[in-house]
Each structure stands twice: as structure tokens, then as C-alpha cells.
């Protein structure tokens, strides 16, 4: 799946929505019956807001609001994402979407459907291998002399596969950079010891032993004894 097709492939066009002139009591009854926490509200085909069950249940004396429409509630405007937007461009705005679904619009601005926020976050997790099956390694490097090609070459020389990486300042003042790698390696202990021999400053690694593996532990101890000699 291409990342600029991620939203389109995850689009739910069956999720209910209402025009802003829909009666509150009817929307509430529908949401209660279907178990929907929130639904998009449209004005002339463009999504303007999301109405939640909490919004509707907070109305006092609902029996007096039988002629009240959704647009009378003065719901807060809600953002949306483009159908063909790249996932990375969306990610920086993800925190602005507080509800479990996000409205999606066509290029022309018309409502297209919704996508579950969890699906997009899961896709990010998959892309950067943030789940199980990979380990984390962080290196402290000077910002003025960073050559990622050399670092990656050192990792690959030690039978590690770089799955993804990122960088961030080591201090608020920006002195130094921390490079974070997600790796696949059969011997993280050996990798770390070799990198230290190359002069790299290891800031953090995943635990060497995810489980109590006596054979691997003994191998590590033998390596330490060999290094001490």
C-alpha cells in the first residue's frame, strides 16, 4: 500500500452522517440505537463538525428540544484530512483530532467518509517497525560531524538490519544529536560491544534479554571474559 493511498484504502463510507438541519432528538435516537459515539455533521456536503453522544446527552430537558436542529447546538468546527494526503503529512496534525474517527474530504472539499484514527496510528507503527520483532538502539553523535552512511555501514557490518531511524537534539540547546534506530539483529550484545569499540557513544538499547535465556546469557558472559583478557 502506498502511503498517499493509505487514507483511501482505510476509508469507511458506511459510517453514518447527518446534515446540520437534522433534528437533535432523531440523531440521538439513531446514535443510541446504533451505539455510535460520534457522527459527522455536514452543511451542503461539507463536514463542519462532529456531534458526540456526550453533546446530545448534556442537553437539559431534551423533551423541550424536539424542534432543535444540530446547527442550533453551535458545535465546534472540526478539521478533516484529504483523501489522497500522504500519511506523513497527516501525522503532524493527528493530535488535533480528539475523537476516534477523522472526517475525510475529496480534493474539492466535499465529504468522502471517515477513517479510524487507530488505523492510521497502526500504519505508522508498522512502517517504522515500532512493534515486536525489532530492537531499539540510540547513539549520541556530534551534530557537526554526523555521517549516517558510516553509522549504518557499521551496523550492517555487524549483521544488523536497519529497519527505520530518526533523529532529535540531545539537548534543548541543540548540542549534539541522538540517532534512534530500529534494528533486527541476532546478537544485540555483540553489536553494542563492537560499536563501543568503534568509539560510538551508546545512549540506550533495548534489553539484551527479553526472556531468561541461559544459553544466550552464557554466550554473553563468555564474550565479556574474552574481552577482559
Short mmCIF file of C-alpha atoms in Angstrom, two decimals:
data_model
loop_
_atom_site.label_atom_id
_atom_site.label_comp_id
_atom_site.label_asym_id
_atom_site.label_seq_id
_atom_site.Cartn_x
_atom_site.Cartn_y
_atom_site.Cartn_z
CA UNK A 1 0.00 0.00 0.00
CA UNK A 2 1.43 3.39 -1.00
CA UNK A 3 1.35 5.94 1.80
CA UNK A 4 -0.51 8.50 -0.29
CA UNK A 5 -3.20 5.83 -0.71
CA UNK A 6 -3.35 4.93 2.98
CA UNK A 7 -6.37 7.11 3.77
CA UNK A 8 -8.27 5.99 0.70
CA UNK A 9 -7.68 2.32 1.45
CA UNK A 10 -8.84 2.81 5.06
CA UNK A 11 -11.86 4.95 4.17
CA UNK A 12 -15.20 3.99 5.68
CA UNK A 13 -18.03 5.26 3.51
CA UNK A 14 -20.70 3.40 5.51
CA UNK A 15 -20.29 5.44 8.69
CA UNK A 16 -23.49 7.47 9.26
CA UNK A 17 -23.56 11.25 8.97
CA UNK A 18 -26.23 13.93 9.30
CA UNK A 19 -26.99 17.24 7.68
CA UNK A 20 -26.88 20.15 10.11
CA UNK A 21 -30.67 20.63 9.81
CA UNK A 22 -31.36 17.17 11.27
CA UNK A 23 -33.43 17.14 14.46
CA UNK A 24 -31.48 16.53 17.65
CA UNK A 25 -33.96 14.00 19.05
CA UNK A 26 -33.77 11.92 15.86
CA UNK A 27 -29.98 11.97 15.79
CA UNK A 28 -29.83 10.99 19.45
CA UNK A 29 -32.23 8.09 18.94
CA UNK A 30 -30.22 6.85 15.95
CA UNK A 31 -26.90 7.06 17.77
CA UNK A 32 -28.26 5.29 20.84
CA UNK A 33 -29.75 2.50 18.77
CA UNK A 34 -26.59 2.00 16.68
CA UNK A 35 -24.14 2.52 19.52
CA UNK A 36 -22.30 5.37 17.78
CA UNK A 37 -20.11 7.60 19.93
CA UNK A 38 -19.88 10.35 17.31
CA UNK A 39 -21.01 11.14 13.77
CA UNK A 40 -20.03 13.84 11.25
CA UNK A 41 -22.28 16.84 10.68
CA UNK A 42 -22.44 18.25 7.15
CA UNK A 43 -23.54 21.54 5.65
CA UNK A 44 -24.24 21.33 1.93
CA UNK A 45 -21.99 18.30 1.58
CA UNK A 46 -19.05 19.72 3.54
CA UNK A 47 -18.22 18.42 7.01
CA UNK A 48 -18.37 21.18 9.59
CA UNK A 49 -18.32 19.37 12.92
CA UNK A 50 -18.73 16.13 14.81
CA UNK A 51 -21.60 15.57 17.19
CA UNK A 52 -20.99 13.21 20.08
CA UNK A 53 -23.30 11.32 22.37
CA UNK A 54 -21.98 13.49 25.19
CA UNK A 55 -23.04 16.63 23.30
CA UNK A 56 -26.59 15.36 22.96
CA UNK A 57 -26.98 13.86 26.43
CA UNK A 58 -25.75 17.08 28.01
CA UNK A 59 -28.84 18.92 26.77
CA UNK A 60 -31.20 19.60 29.64
CA UNK A 61 -34.85 18.68 29.31
CA UNK A 62 -34.44 17.11 25.88
CA UNK A 63 -38.21 16.83 25.59
CA UNK A 64 -38.27 20.61 25.10
CA UNK A 65 -35.85 20.47 22.20
CA UNK A 66 -37.83 18.36 19.75
CA UNK A 67 -37.57 21.10 17.12
CA UNK A 68 -33.92 21.79 17.82
CA UNK A 69 -31.56 21.07 14.90
CA UNK A 70 -27.88 20.15 15.03
CA UNK A 71 -26.89 23.57 13.71
CA UNK A 72 -28.60 25.14 16.72
CA UNK A 73 -26.10 23.44 19.04
CA UNK A 74 -23.23 25.65 17.89
CA UNK A 75 -20.90 22.66 17.63
CA UNK A 76 -17.18 23.32 17.41
CA UNK A 77 -15.72 23.24 13.91
CA UNK A 78 -13.74 20.10 13.24
CA UNK A 79 -10.78 19.55 10.96
CA UNK A 80 -10.54 16.92 8.26
CA UNK A 81 -7.90 15.21 6.14
CA UNK A 82 -7.63 14.88 2.39
CA UNK A 83 -8.49 11.61 0.70
CA UNK A 84 -5.14 11.47 -1.09
CA UNK A 85 -2.95 13.14 1.55
CA UNK A 86 0.31 11.44 2.40
CA UNK A 87 0.28 9.72 5.77
CA UNK A 88 3.39 11.60 6.95
CA UNK A 89 1.78 14.97 6.17
CA UNK A 90 -1.26 13.97 8.23
CA UNK A 91 0.70 12.70 11.21
CA UNK A 92 1.77 16.13 12.48
CA UNK A 93 -1.95 17.05 12.79
CA UNK A 94 -3.04 13.79 14.37
CA UNK A 95 -3.08 15.23 17.90
CA UNK A 96 -5.71 17.78 16.86
CA UNK A 97 -8.24 15.01 16.26
CA UNK A 98 -9.56 14.06 19.68
CA UNK A 99 -12.26 11.64 18.53
CA UNK A 100 -11.74 8.03 17.36
CA UNK A 101 -12.80 8.86 13.80
CA UNK A 102 -11.49 11.54 11.43
CA UNK A 103 -13.54 13.11 8.65
CA UNK A 104 -12.12 12.75 5.14
CA UNK A 105 -12.75 15.13 2.25
CA UNK A 106 -12.33 14.97 -1.51
CA UNK A 107 -9.95 17.34 -3.29
CA UNK A 108 -12.89 19.67 -3.89
CA UNK A 109 -13.65 19.75 -0.17
CA UNK A 110 -16.75 17.56 -0.24
CA UNK A 111 -17.22 14.92 2.43
CA UNK A 112 -15.94 11.46 1.41
CA UNK A 113 -16.25 9.37 4.58
CA UNK A 114 -14.30 8.74 7.76
CA UNK A 115 -11.19 6.86 8.77
CA UNK A 116 -10.43 5.39 12.17
CA UNK A 117 -7.60 7.24 13.89
CA UNK A 118 -6.31 3.95 15.30
CA UNK A 119 -5.80 2.56 11.78
CA UNK A 120 -3.52 5.44 10.81
CA UNK A 121 -1.51 5.12 14.02
CA UNK A 122 -1.22 1.38 13.45
CA UNK A 123 0.11 2.04 9.97
CA UNK A 124 2.78 4.37 11.37
CA UNK A 125 3.74 1.66 13.86
CA UNK A 126 4.11 -0.84 11.02
CA UNK A 127 6.15 1.47 8.80
CA UNK A 128 8.69 2.28 11.49
CA UNK A 129 8.68 -1.23 13.00
CA UNK A 130 7.66 0.05 16.42
CA UNK A 131 6.06 -3.21 17.49
CA UNK A 132 7.59 -6.52 18.42
CA UNK A 133 10.32 -8.13 16.35
CA UNK A 134 12.76 -5.21 16.45
CA UNK A 135 15.13 -3.62 18.97
CA UNK A 136 15.96 -0.01 19.71
CA UNK A 137 19.45 1.48 19.66
CA UNK A 138 20.28 5.14 20.34
CA UNK A 139 23.62 6.75 19.62
CA UNK A 140 24.93 10.11 20.81
CA UNK A 141 26.69 11.81 17.90
CA UNK A 142 28.07 15.32 17.37
CA UNK A 143 25.82 17.42 15.16
CA UNK A 144 28.75 18.85 13.18
CA UNK A 145 30.23 15.51 12.16
CA UNK A 146 27.26 13.24 11.55
CA UNK A 147 27.67 10.76 8.69
CA UNK A 148 24.71 8.42 8.75
CA UNK A 149 26.16 6.32 5.96
CA UNK A 150 29.11 5.43 8.20
CA UNK A 151 26.87 4.58 11.15
CA UNK A 152 24.61 2.40 9.03
CA UNK A 153 27.64 0.70 7.46
CA UNK A 154 28.95 -0.11 10.96
CA UNK A 155 25.60 -1.59 11.94
CA UNK A 156 25.34 -3.69 8.79
CA UNK A 157 28.94 -4.85 9.18
CA UNK A 158 27.82 -6.39 12.47
CA UNK A 159 24.91 -8.27 10.90
CA UNK A 160 22.24 -5.75 11.92
CA UNK A 161 19.46 -4.70 9.57
CA UNK A 162 18.30 -1.10 9.84
CA UNK A 163 14.50 -1.05 9.69
CA UNK A 164 13.98 2.63 10.44
CA UNK A 165 15.68 5.55 12.16
CA UNK A 166 15.06 9.07 13.37
CA UNK A 167 16.98 11.97 14.92
CA UNK A 168 16.38 14.50 17.67
CA UNK A 169 18.53 17.06 19.58
CA UNK A 170 20.37 15.67 22.59
CA UNK A 171 19.78 18.93 24.50
CA UNK A 172 17.30 21.82 24.20
CA UNK A 173 20.22 23.97 23.05
CA UNK A 174 20.74 21.62 20.12
CA UNK A 175 24.22 20.50 21.12
CA UNK A 176 24.64 17.02 19.72
CA UNK A 177 22.17 14.69 18.06
CA UNK A 178 20.65 11.42 19.17
CA UNK A 179 20.08 8.95 16.34
CA UNK A 180 17.49 6.30 17.14
CA UNK A 181 17.49 3.09 15.15
CA UNK A 182 15.02 0.24 14.99
CA UNK A 183 17.00 -2.86 14.13
CA UNK A 184 16.86 -6.54 13.54
CA UNK A 185 19.88 -8.35 14.97
CA UNK A 186 20.58 -11.83 16.26
CA UNK A 187 23.10 -10.61 18.86
CA UNK A 188 22.40 -7.16 20.26
CA UNK A 189 25.01 -7.59 22.99
CA UNK A 190 27.79 -8.23 20.48
CA UNK A 191 26.58 -5.35 18.31
CA UNK A 192 26.70 -2.89 21.20
CA UNK A 193 30.16 -4.01 22.33
CA UNK A 194 31.54 -3.68 18.81
CA UNK A 195 30.03 -0.22 18.35
CA UNK A 196 31.64 0.87 21.60
CA UNK A 197 34.97 -0.36 20.26
CA UNK A 198 34.44 1.81 17.18
CA UNK A 199 34.07 4.80 19.50
CA UNK A 200 30.30 5.27 19.29
CA UNK A 201 28.54 6.55 22.42
CA UNK A 202 25.58 4.29 23.18
CA UNK A 203 22.75 6.24 24.79
CA UNK A 204 20.17 3.46 25.04
CA UNK A 205 19.49 -0.08 23.89
CA UNK A 206 16.60 -2.45 24.27
CA UNK A 207 17.17 -5.04 27.00
CA UNK A 208 19.66 -7.65 25.88
CA UNK A 209 17.48 -10.43 27.23
CA UNK A 210 13.79 -10.24 26.58
CA UNK A 211 13.44 -13.62 28.29
CA UNK A 212 15.65 -15.66 30.62
CA UNK A 213 17.67 -17.50 28.03
CA UNK A 214 20.52 -19.34 29.76
CA UNK A 215 22.29 -20.20 26.52
CA UNK A 216 22.38 -16.58 25.34
CA UNK A 217 23.37 -15.36 28.80
CA UNK A 218 26.30 -17.78 28.92
CA UNK A 219 27.37 -16.65 25.47
CA UNK A 220 27.37 -13.04 26.64
CA UNK A 221 29.40 -13.87 29.74
CA UNK A 222 31.97 -15.75 27.65
CA UNK A 223 32.28 -12.71 25.39
CA UNK A 224 32.86 -10.45 28.40
CA UNK A 225 35.54 -12.76 29.74
CA UNK A 226 37.18 -12.82 26.32
CA UNK A 227 37.17 -9.01 26.15
CA UNK A 228 38.72 -8.78 29.65
CA UNK A 229 41.61 -10.99 28.51
#
